[in-house]
Amino acid sequence: MNILVVGGGGREHALVWKLKQSPLCHSIACAPGNAGIGRLAELVPIRAEAVEEQVQFAAEKRFDLVVIGPEAPLAAGLADALRAKDIRVFGPSQKAARIESSKIFARRLMEKYGIPSPAYQAFENPEAAKSFVRELAFQGKHCVVKADGLAAGKGAIVTSSTEEADAAIEQCLIRQAFGEAGRRIVVEERLTGPEVSILAITDGRRLVILPPAQDHKPIGEGDTGPNTGGMGAYSPVPLVTEDLLETIRRTVLEPAVRGMEAEGAPYTGVLYAGLMICGGRPYVIEFNCRFGDPETQAVLPALDEDLLPYLLNAAEGTLHQDQILDPRQSSVCVIMASGGYPGAYEKGKVISGLEAAEAETEGVLVFHSGTQWKDGRLLTAGGRVLGITGQGRDFQQACQRAYAAVEKIHFEKAYYRRDIGFRVCKR
Ligand code: AMP
Ligand code: GLY
């Protein structure tokens, strides 16, 4: 098969790395990819969101399967446009991608189909939103204010007082900090508990659940400071027992997939459930319509199975059975970012030590996010730059391997958290 992967981050690097190992894979291209992906796949200089150009290119080259990585092209209808040209595609339709691209749509779906989730209401009017904040406060609850639309992982503001909540509401609805995406908001009850990410491949009916992962979203050690796209992840998650995973399947994943079908938006692709475990029970914080990043950089290395047949069967609507895929080993992914991220940061810093990191450390994979070749040098080109995944028989070993490699890699103002995986191992 000739495969096209759309996107150019660490998630896509991990996907390309995994798909390329499949005996079914003949060739693989990636649009636009990045410097690391370029070592495995042909790079095509088309932006992920450039729907028309992507479709034109895919039709011209007659790919057997297109795998869409990021949410933006899915929300823009890339999967629909490809299917209209009879190109096989792994990823939900624009309508189904609303499970991520509209938090109001997602919360209504959860409400209608009885999927456990926090109390919420949707608003356009700031005064009405503030009065709901007070209603929650009266019940002793804090709240989270979320832009309805896509905001690159930065659209959720977790608050600890009515003043903070009011400020968040004004930031979205009056000062329009998230533009059109924040014209409507969700105000919801703030829950507390550990978070897990569950990725399930689905053809609209059957579910193949990948090993659970935990993401470290905040920039600072001990999970403090502002949220980022993710500073690291590990897989599997000891907290997610077989029983809990079964509950997640029964109370979250199955009703979501059935609900989407009932709403006239059958869901195929990866359904990502971001969950909080409260009192031993799973509550949905968010759904995403794609593989998680950095979770995918930890999950795929932990997996033994060939991924390609699952993606293919999901795209064709022919998954044979519900399945839970067991991890082969433990993995820990540490993100190296540009200093300043998730705020302003500089690009174009020379990256050194990669070869040593890959060659001298056992059980390590280096995935690229924001990197670029220029004049024979490897340069930083984004906020998140590299994802270093250590694999091992346990988390201790996986973590040691990841950090041994991280310490060999250098670029000016590199920043990484030194405590990724702190809930499952010590450094
Ligand atoms: P989201 O963009 O919806 O994934 O939210 C980003 C992060 O904000 C989540 O990973 C949580 O850490 C936090 N968060 C979102 N919603 C809630 C909630 N209802 N209660 C507590 N924390 C939340
Ligand atoms: N790591 C969080 C996400 O992919 O949305």
Short mmCIF file of C-alpha atoms and ligand atoms in Angstrom, two decimals:
data_model
loop_
_atom_site.label_atom_id
_atom_site.label_comp_id
_atom_site.label_asym_id
_atom_site.label_seq_id
_atom_site.Cartn_x
_atom_site.Cartn_y
_atom_site.Cartn_z
CA MET A 1 0.00 0.00 0.00
CA ASN A 2 1.00 3.56 -0.65
CA ILE A 3 0.13 5.73 2.30
CA LEU A 4 -0.11 9.46 2.89
CA VAL A 5 0.03 10.84 6.42
CA VAL A 6 -1.23 14.42 6.76
CA GLY A 7 0.43 16.60 9.42
CA GLY A 8 3.91 17.38 10.63
CA GLY A 9 4.28 16.94 14.38
CA GLY A 10 5.52 14.32 16.81
CA ARG A 11 2.25 12.44 16.49
CA GLU A 12 2.71 12.13 12.73
CA HIS A 13 6.35 11.10 13.17
CA ALA A 14 5.22 8.29 15.51
CA LEU A 15 2.48 7.28 13.05
CA VAL A 16 4.87 7.20 10.10
CA TRP A 17 7.42 5.23 12.16
CA LYS A 18 4.78 2.67 13.15
CA LEU A 19 3.04 2.34 9.77
CA LYS A 20 6.34 1.94 7.97
CA GLN A 21 7.03 -1.26 9.93
CA SER A 22 3.92 -2.89 8.49
CA PRO A 23 4.52 -5.58 5.86
CA LEU A 24 1.53 -4.08 4.05
CA CYS A 25 3.27 -0.72 3.64
CA HIS A 26 5.05 -0.24 0.33
CA SER A 27 5.69 3.50 0.46
CA ILE A 28 4.82 6.36 2.72
CA ALA A 29 4.60 10.11 2.17
CA CYS A 30 3.89 12.87 4.65
CA ALA A 31 2.47 16.34 4.03
CA PRO A 32 4.04 18.52 5.21
CA GLY A 33 6.07 16.38 7.67
CA ASN A 34 9.22 17.69 9.37
CA ALA A 35 12.96 17.05 9.41
CA GLY A 36 12.67 13.79 11.37
CA ILE A 37 9.82 12.40 9.31
CA GLY A 38 11.87 13.17 6.21
CA ARG A 39 14.23 10.33 7.14
CA LEU A 40 11.37 7.82 6.85
CA ALA A 41 8.95 9.25 4.32
CA GLU A 42 8.81 11.39 1.22
CA LEU A 43 7.96 14.92 2.33
CA VAL A 44 5.37 16.89 0.41
CA PRO A 45 5.32 20.65 1.02
CA ILE A 46 1.56 21.07 1.48
CA ARG A 47 0.16 22.50 4.71
CA ALA A 48 -2.10 20.12 6.63
CA GLU A 49 -5.01 22.59 6.45
CA ALA A 50 -4.73 23.24 2.71
CA VAL A 51 -7.69 20.98 1.90
CA GLU A 52 -7.86 21.52 -1.85
CA GLU A 53 -4.14 20.99 -2.40
CA GLN A 54 -4.10 17.90 -0.19
CA VAL A 55 -6.99 16.36 -2.13
CA GLN A 56 -5.47 17.22 -5.49
CA PHE A 57 -2.14 15.68 -4.50
CA ALA A 58 -3.73 12.54 -3.01
CA ALA A 59 -5.91 12.02 -6.10
CA GLU A 60 -2.96 12.49 -8.42
CA LYS A 61 -0.80 9.96 -6.58
CA ARG A 62 -3.67 7.51 -5.96
CA PHE A 63 -2.79 6.71 -2.38
CA ASP A 64 -4.36 3.55 -0.98
CA LEU A 65 -4.88 5.19 2.39
CA VAL A 66 -4.70 8.73 3.74
CA VAL A 67 -4.24 9.07 7.51
CA ILE A 68 -5.12 12.53 8.82
CA GLY A 69 -3.21 13.48 11.99
CA PRO A 70 -4.32 16.91 13.27
CA GLU A 71 -7.77 18.26 14.12
CA ALA A 72 -7.70 21.37 11.93
CA PRO A 73 -7.91 19.60 8.55
CA LEU A 74 -10.53 17.20 9.95
CA ALA A 75 -12.63 20.13 11.16
CA ALA A 76 -12.14 21.75 7.75
CA GLY A 77 -13.60 18.70 5.98
CA LEU A 78 -10.49 17.07 4.52
CA ALA A 79 -11.83 13.54 5.11
CA ASP A 80 -15.10 14.36 3.30
CA ALA A 81 -13.28 15.93 0.37
CA LEU A 82 -11.03 12.88 0.00
CA ARG A 83 -13.95 10.45 0.23
CA ALA A 84 -15.76 12.43 -2.44
CA LYS A 85 -12.85 11.49 -4.71
CA ASP A 86 -13.08 7.83 -3.69
CA ILE A 87 -9.87 7.98 -1.72
CA ARG A 88 -9.74 5.71 1.32
CA VAL A 89 -9.24 7.81 4.43
CA PHE A 90 -8.70 7.22 8.11
CA GLY A 91 -10.32 10.09 10.02
CA PRO A 92 -13.79 11.40 10.83
CA SER A 93 -15.98 13.55 8.59
CA GLN A 94 -16.30 17.26 9.28
CA LYS A 95 -19.64 16.64 10.93
CA ALA A 96 -18.23 13.90 13.16
CA ALA A 97 -15.14 16.00 13.97
CA ARG A 98 -17.51 18.39 15.76
CA ILE A 99 -17.01 16.11 18.76
CA GLU A 100 -13.78 18.10 19.14
CA SER A 101 -14.37 21.27 17.11
CA SER A 102 -17.42 22.28 19.16
CA LYS A 103 -17.32 21.77 22.91
CA ILE A 104 -21.00 22.69 23.05
CA PHE A 105 -21.86 19.94 20.55
CA ALA A 106 -19.75 17.46 22.55
CA ARG A 107 -21.31 18.36 25.91
CA ARG A 108 -24.82 18.09 24.44
CA LEU A 109 -23.97 14.67 23.01
CA MET A 110 -22.73 13.50 26.41
CA GLU A 111 -25.85 14.84 28.09
CA LYS A 112 -28.22 13.26 25.59
CA TYR A 113 -26.57 9.84 25.65
CA GLY A 114 -25.91 9.71 29.39
CA ILE A 115 -22.10 9.81 29.19
CA PRO A 116 -20.68 10.75 32.63
CA SER A 117 -19.53 14.35 32.52
CA PRO A 118 -19.46 17.48 34.71
CA ALA A 119 -22.44 19.86 35.04
CA TYR A 120 -22.27 22.53 32.33
CA GLN A 121 -24.11 25.25 30.42
CA ALA A 122 -23.37 27.01 27.12
CA PHE A 123 -23.37 30.82 26.80
CA GLU A 124 -22.97 33.76 24.45
CA ASN A 125 -23.96 36.31 27.04
CA PRO A 126 -21.33 37.15 29.70
CA GLU A 127 -23.83 38.15 32.39
CA ALA A 128 -25.74 34.86 32.04
CA ALA A 129 -22.43 32.96 32.21
CA LYS A 130 -21.42 34.82 35.39
CA SER A 131 -24.69 33.98 37.04
CA PHE A 132 -24.13 30.25 36.32
CA VAL A 133 -20.67 30.61 37.92
CA ARG A 134 -22.44 31.84 41.07
CA GLU A 135 -24.91 28.97 40.93
CA LEU A 136 -21.98 26.53 40.89
CA ALA A 137 -20.18 28.49 43.63
CA PHE A 138 -23.30 28.27 45.78
CA GLN A 139 -23.00 24.48 45.52
CA GLY A 140 -19.34 24.77 46.56
CA LYS A 141 -18.04 24.11 43.04
CA HIS A 142 -15.32 25.84 41.06
CA CYS A 143 -15.61 26.08 37.32
CA VAL A 144 -13.76 25.78 34.03
CA VAL A 145 -14.44 28.23 31.19
CA LYS A 146 -13.93 26.87 27.67
CA ALA A 147 -14.05 28.41 24.23
CA ASP A 148 -16.52 26.43 22.09
CA GLY A 149 -14.22 26.14 19.06
CA LEU A 150 -10.66 24.95 18.38
CA ALA A 151 -7.99 26.88 20.27
CA ALA A 152 -4.84 24.74 19.91
CA GLY A 153 -5.24 23.19 23.36
CA LYS A 154 -5.31 26.58 25.06
CA GLY A 155 -9.06 27.24 25.12
CA ALA A 156 -9.81 25.84 28.61
CA ILE A 157 -9.35 28.15 31.60
CA VAL A 158 -9.43 26.35 34.94
CA THR A 159 -10.49 28.75 37.71
CA SER A 160 -10.43 28.73 41.52
CA SER A 161 -12.69 31.70 42.41
CA THR A 162 -15.66 33.60 41.00
CA GLU A 163 -13.31 36.52 40.22
CA GLU A 164 -11.07 34.30 38.11
CA ALA A 165 -14.10 32.79 36.40
CA ASP A 166 -15.52 36.26 35.63
CA ALA A 167 -12.17 37.31 34.19
CA ALA A 168 -12.06 34.17 32.00
CA ILE A 169 -15.59 34.82 30.75
CA GLU A 170 -14.70 38.42 29.89
CA GLN A 171 -11.50 37.29 28.21
CA CYS A 172 -13.51 35.01 25.88
CA LEU A 173 -16.80 36.80 25.33
CA ILE A 174 -15.83 40.48 25.63
CA ARG A 175 -12.13 40.72 24.73
CA GLN A 176 -12.44 37.83 22.26
CA ALA A 177 -9.07 36.32 23.17
CA PHE A 178 -9.91 33.21 21.11
CA GLY A 179 -11.57 35.09 18.25
CA GLU A 180 -14.49 33.33 16.60
CA ALA A 181 -13.70 30.09 18.50
CA GLY A 182 -14.59 31.86 21.76
CA ARG A 183 -17.77 33.63 20.62
CA ARG A 184 -19.65 30.95 22.52
CA ILE A 185 -18.37 29.28 25.67
CA VAL A 186 -19.05 26.37 27.95
CA VAL A 187 -18.93 26.94 31.70
CA GLU A 188 -18.61 23.66 33.53
CA GLU A 189 -18.06 22.23 36.96
CA ARG A 190 -14.39 21.75 37.83
CA LEU A 191 -13.67 18.14 38.72
CA THR A 192 -10.58 16.83 40.49
CA GLY A 193 -8.75 13.58 39.98
CA PRO A 194 -6.09 11.98 37.81
CA GLU A 195 -6.48 12.33 34.04
CA VAL A 196 -6.08 9.62 31.42
CA SER A 197 -6.24 9.61 27.65
CA ILE A 198 -7.95 6.69 25.97
CA LEU A 199 -7.49 6.29 22.23
CA ALA A 200 -9.89 3.96 20.44
CA ILE A 201 -9.88 3.12 16.74
CA THR A 202 -13.42 2.78 15.43
CA ASP A 203 -15.21 2.05 12.19
CA GLY A 204 -18.40 3.57 13.58
CA ARG A 205 -19.48 0.42 15.42
CA ARG A 206 -16.58 -1.65 16.68
CA LEU A 207 -13.91 -0.30 19.01
CA VAL A 208 -10.24 -1.24 19.22
CA ILE A 209 -8.84 0.34 22.38
CA LEU A 210 -5.14 1.19 22.50
CA PRO A 211 -3.09 1.12 25.71
CA PRO A 212 -4.09 4.06 27.95
CA ALA A 213 -1.77 7.02 28.34
CA GLN A 214 -1.32 9.90 30.70
CA ASP A 215 -0.32 13.29 29.37
CA HIS A 216 1.47 16.01 31.37
CA LYS A 217 -0.20 19.17 30.11
CA PRO A 218 1.13 21.93 32.38
CA ILE A 219 4.48 23.54 31.58
CA GLY A 220 5.90 23.26 35.11
CA GLU A 221 7.17 20.37 37.20
CA GLY A 222 4.61 18.82 39.54
CA ASP A 223 1.96 19.68 36.92
CA THR A 224 1.99 23.41 37.70
CA GLY A 225 1.67 26.56 35.56
CA PRO A 226 -0.18 27.16 32.32
CA ASN A 227 -1.33 24.34 30.07
CA THR A 228 0.58 23.43 26.92
CA GLY A 229 -0.11 21.01 24.08
CA GLY A 230 1.56 18.40 26.34
CA MET A 231 5.06 18.21 27.90
CA GLY A 232 5.29 14.44 28.07
CA ALA A 233 3.31 11.25 28.38
CA TYR A 234 3.59 7.68 29.50
CA SER A 235 1.81 4.46 28.65
CA PRO A 236 0.20 2.26 29.90
CA VAL A 237 -1.43 3.77 33.01
CA PRO A 238 -1.45 1.47 36.09
CA LEU A 239 -4.49 3.32 37.44
CA VAL A 240 -6.54 2.04 34.50
CA THR A 241 -7.28 -1.51 35.53
CA GLU A 242 -9.03 -4.00 33.28
CA ASP A 243 -12.28 -3.28 35.12
CA LEU A 244 -11.95 0.47 34.73
CA LEU A 245 -11.18 0.11 31.03
CA GLU A 246 -14.29 -2.02 30.64
CA THR A 247 -16.34 0.69 32.40
CA ILE A 248 -14.82 3.31 30.08
CA ARG A 249 -15.78 1.23 27.08
CA ARG A 250 -19.33 0.69 28.32
CA THR A 251 -20.14 4.14 29.72
CA VAL A 252 -18.07 6.43 27.48
CA LEU A 253 -16.84 5.01 24.18
CA GLU A 254 -19.79 2.87 23.13
CA PRO A 255 -22.48 5.46 23.91
CA ALA A 256 -20.40 8.14 22.13
CA VAL A 257 -20.07 6.09 18.95
CA ARG A 258 -23.73 5.05 19.03
CA GLY A 259 -24.81 8.60 19.81
CA MET A 260 -22.85 9.98 16.86
CA GLU A 261 -24.54 7.49 14.56
CA ALA A 262 -27.96 8.43 15.96
CA GLU A 263 -27.12 12.11 15.39
CA GLY A 264 -26.50 11.38 11.71
CA ALA A 265 -22.73 11.80 12.04
CA PRO A 266 -21.29 8.26 12.13
CA TYR A 267 -17.83 8.39 13.62
CA THR A 268 -14.81 6.65 12.09
CA GLY A 269 -11.16 7.21 12.93
CA VAL A 270 -9.66 7.56 16.39
CA LEU A 271 -11.92 8.64 19.17
CA TYR A 272 -9.83 10.18 21.95
CA ALA A 273 -11.51 10.37 25.33
CA GLY A 274 -9.81 12.72 27.79
CA LEU A 275 -11.04 11.47 31.15
CA MET A 276 -10.79 12.40 34.79
CA ILE A 277 -11.12 9.56 37.26
CA CYS A 278 -13.17 10.76 40.22
CA GLY A 279 -13.98 8.35 43.03
CA GLY A 280 -12.89 5.49 40.81
CA ARG A 281 -15.29 6.47 38.01
CA PRO A 282 -14.49 7.99 34.61
CA TYR A 283 -15.85 11.44 33.63
CA VAL A 284 -15.30 12.97 30.21
CA ILE A 285 -13.27 16.19 30.20
CA GLU A 286 -13.16 16.31 26.42
CA PHE A 287 -13.37 14.24 23.27
CA ASN A 288 -10.84 14.68 20.48
CA CYS A 289 -11.27 13.50 16.92
CA ARG A 290 -7.66 12.32 16.39
CA PHE A 291 -4.63 10.67 17.97
CA GLY A 292 -3.33 12.60 21.00
CA ASP A 293 0.01 14.33 20.94
CA PRO A 294 2.29 13.50 22.78
CA GLU A 295 0.27 10.42 23.86
CA THR A 296 0.77 8.76 20.47
CA GLN A 297 4.54 9.06 20.90
CA ALA A 298 4.23 6.89 24.01
CA VAL A 299 1.35 4.60 23.00
CA LEU A 300 2.59 3.38 19.61
CA PRO A 301 6.05 2.34 20.87
CA ALA A 302 4.31 0.34 23.62
CA LEU A 303 2.29 -1.58 21.06
CA ASP A 304 3.29 -4.87 19.44
CA GLU A 305 0.56 -5.17 16.81
CA ASP A 306 0.72 -3.92 13.26
CA LEU A 307 -1.36 -0.71 13.31
CA LEU A 308 -2.06 -0.53 9.58
CA PRO A 309 -4.73 -3.28 9.33
CA TYR A 310 -6.72 -1.54 12.07
CA LEU A 311 -6.60 1.82 10.32
CA LEU A 312 -7.53 0.18 7.05
CA ASN A 313 -10.45 -1.74 8.52
CA ALA A 314 -11.69 1.34 10.35
CA ALA A 315 -11.57 3.28 7.09
CA GLU A 316 -13.46 0.49 5.30
CA GLY A 317 -16.00 -0.11 8.06
CA THR A 318 -14.76 -3.68 8.52
CA LEU A 319 -13.23 -3.97 11.98
CA HIS A 320 -13.87 -7.60 12.92
CA GLN A 321 -14.42 -7.29 16.63
CA ASP A 322 -14.15 -5.16 19.72
CA GLN A 323 -10.65 -5.44 21.11
CA ILE A 324 -8.36 -4.15 23.79
CA LEU A 325 -4.74 -4.10 22.65
CA ASP A 326 -2.29 -4.90 25.42
CA PRO A 327 0.99 -3.03 25.72
CA ARG A 328 4.20 -4.94 25.09
CA GLN A 329 6.28 -2.72 27.36
CA SER A 330 6.29 0.56 29.25
CA SER A 331 7.12 3.83 27.58
CA VAL A 332 7.81 7.37 28.69
CA CYS A 333 7.98 10.32 26.28
CA VAL A 334 9.71 13.55 27.34
CA ILE A 335 9.06 16.65 25.24
CA MET A 336 11.91 19.09 24.64
CA ALA A 337 10.50 22.55 23.96
CA SER A 338 11.79 25.99 23.03
CA GLY A 339 12.36 28.20 26.10
CA GLY A 340 9.35 30.49 26.61
CA TYR A 341 6.78 28.03 25.26
CA PRO A 342 3.73 28.06 25.65
CA GLY A 343 4.29 31.83 25.49
CA ALA A 344 6.57 33.58 22.99
CA TYR A 345 9.74 31.68 21.97
CA GLU A 346 12.52 31.91 19.42
CA LYS A 347 13.04 29.52 16.52
CA GLY A 348 16.05 28.66 14.39
CA LYS A 349 18.32 27.31 17.17
CA VAL A 350 20.83 24.65 16.10
CA ILE A 351 20.03 21.21 17.52
CA SER A 352 23.03 19.00 18.37
CA GLY A 353 23.58 15.62 19.98
CA LEU A 354 20.73 13.80 18.25
CA GLU A 355 22.94 11.13 16.74
CA ALA A 356 24.57 10.41 20.08
CA ALA A 357 21.17 10.26 21.73
CA GLU A 358 19.89 7.75 19.22
CA ALA A 359 23.05 5.67 18.90
CA GLU A 360 24.32 5.54 22.46
CA THR A 361 21.12 4.92 24.34
CA GLU A 362 19.25 1.67 24.15
CA GLY A 363 15.48 1.53 23.81
CA VAL A 364 15.12 5.17 22.76
CA LEU A 365 13.16 6.72 19.90
CA VAL A 366 13.49 10.36 18.89
CA PHE A 367 10.36 11.88 17.37
CA HIS A 368 10.48 15.34 15.82
CA SER A 369 7.78 18.00 16.26
CA GLY A 370 9.04 21.47 15.34
CA THR A 371 12.28 20.87 13.44
CA GLN A 372 13.62 21.90 10.08
CA TRP A 373 16.70 21.31 7.92
CA LYS A 374 18.35 24.48 6.71
CA ASP A 375 21.72 24.73 4.96
CA GLY A 376 22.68 21.29 6.24
CA ARG A 377 21.83 22.09 9.84
CA LEU A 378 18.98 20.87 11.99
CA LEU A 379 17.11 23.82 13.51
CA THR A 380 14.25 24.29 15.95
CA ALA A 381 11.06 25.40 14.20
CA GLY A 382 8.31 25.33 16.81
CA GLY A 383 7.30 25.41 20.48
CA ARG A 384 7.51 21.69 21.00
CA VAL A 385 10.68 20.54 19.26
CA LEU A 386 11.37 16.87 20.02
CA GLY A 387 9.72 13.96 21.80
CA ILE A 388 12.18 11.49 23.31
CA THR A 389 10.54 8.16 24.08
CA GLY A 390 12.25 5.64 26.32
CA GLN A 391 10.96 2.07 26.30
CA GLY A 392 11.60 -0.52 28.94
CA ARG A 393 10.42 -3.52 30.91
CA ASP A 394 9.08 -1.09 33.53
CA PHE A 395 8.63 2.66 33.91
CA GLN A 396 11.86 3.03 35.84
CA GLN A 397 13.87 1.71 32.93
CA ALA A 398 11.82 3.55 30.30
CA CYS A 399 12.22 6.81 32.17
CA GLN A 400 15.98 6.41 32.73
CA ARG A 401 16.48 5.69 29.05
CA ALA A 402 14.42 8.69 27.94
CA TYR A 403 16.29 11.12 30.19
CA ALA A 404 19.71 9.65 29.35
CA ALA A 405 18.96 10.53 25.72
CA VAL A 406 17.46 13.94 26.53
CA GLU A 407 20.65 14.90 28.36
CA LYS A 408 22.70 14.31 25.22
CA ILE A 409 20.59 16.68 23.10
CA HIS A 410 21.24 20.40 23.10
CA PHE A 411 19.84 23.61 21.69
CA GLU A 412 19.87 27.11 23.09
CA LYS A 413 17.17 27.67 25.71
CA ALA A 414 15.91 24.09 25.52
CA TYR A 415 13.32 23.40 28.17
CA TYR A 416 11.96 20.07 29.38
CA ARG A 417 10.27 18.85 32.52
CA ARG A 418 12.47 16.60 34.66
CA ASP A 419 9.56 14.79 36.26
CA ILE A 420 7.65 13.17 33.40
CA GLY A 421 6.15 9.95 34.74
CA PHE A 422 6.47 11.07 38.37
CA ARG A 423 3.27 9.25 39.26
CA VAL A 424 4.69 5.89 38.18
CA CYS A 425 8.45 6.10 38.79
CA LYS A 426 11.22 8.00 40.53
CA ARG A 427 14.23 9.53 38.84
P1 AMP B 1 -9.56 20.57 27.51
O1 AMP B 1 -9.05 21.55 26.51
O2 AMP B 1 -11.02 20.49 27.60
O3 AMP B 1 -8.90 19.24 27.39
O4 AMP B 1 -8.99 21.07 28.91
C1 AMP B 1 -7.61 21.19 29.13
C2 AMP B 1 -7.26 20.77 30.54
O5 AMP B 1 -8.02 21.58 31.46
C3 AMP B 1 -7.66 19.34 30.89
O6 AMP B 1 -6.68 18.42 30.53
C4 AMP B 1 -7.84 19.44 32.39
O7 AMP B 1 -6.59 19.38 33.05
C5 AMP B 1 -8.41 20.80 32.58
N1 AMP B 1 -9.89 20.70 32.62
C6 AMP B 1 -10.74 20.82 31.58
N2 AMP B 1 -12.01 20.63 31.98
C7 AMP B 1 -11.97 20.39 33.30
C8 AMP B 1 -12.95 20.13 34.30
N3 AMP B 1 -14.26 20.09 34.01
N4 AMP B 1 -12.53 19.93 35.56
C9 AMP B 1 -11.21 19.99 35.87
N5 AMP B 1 -10.24 20.23 34.99
C10 AMP B 1 -10.60 20.43 33.71
N1 GLY B 2 -2.18 15.79 24.49
C1 GLY B 2 -3.45 16.37 24.39
C2 GLY B 2 -4.04 16.35 23.06
O1 GLY B 2 -3.56 15.72 22.14
O2 GLY B 2 -5.08 16.99 22.90
#
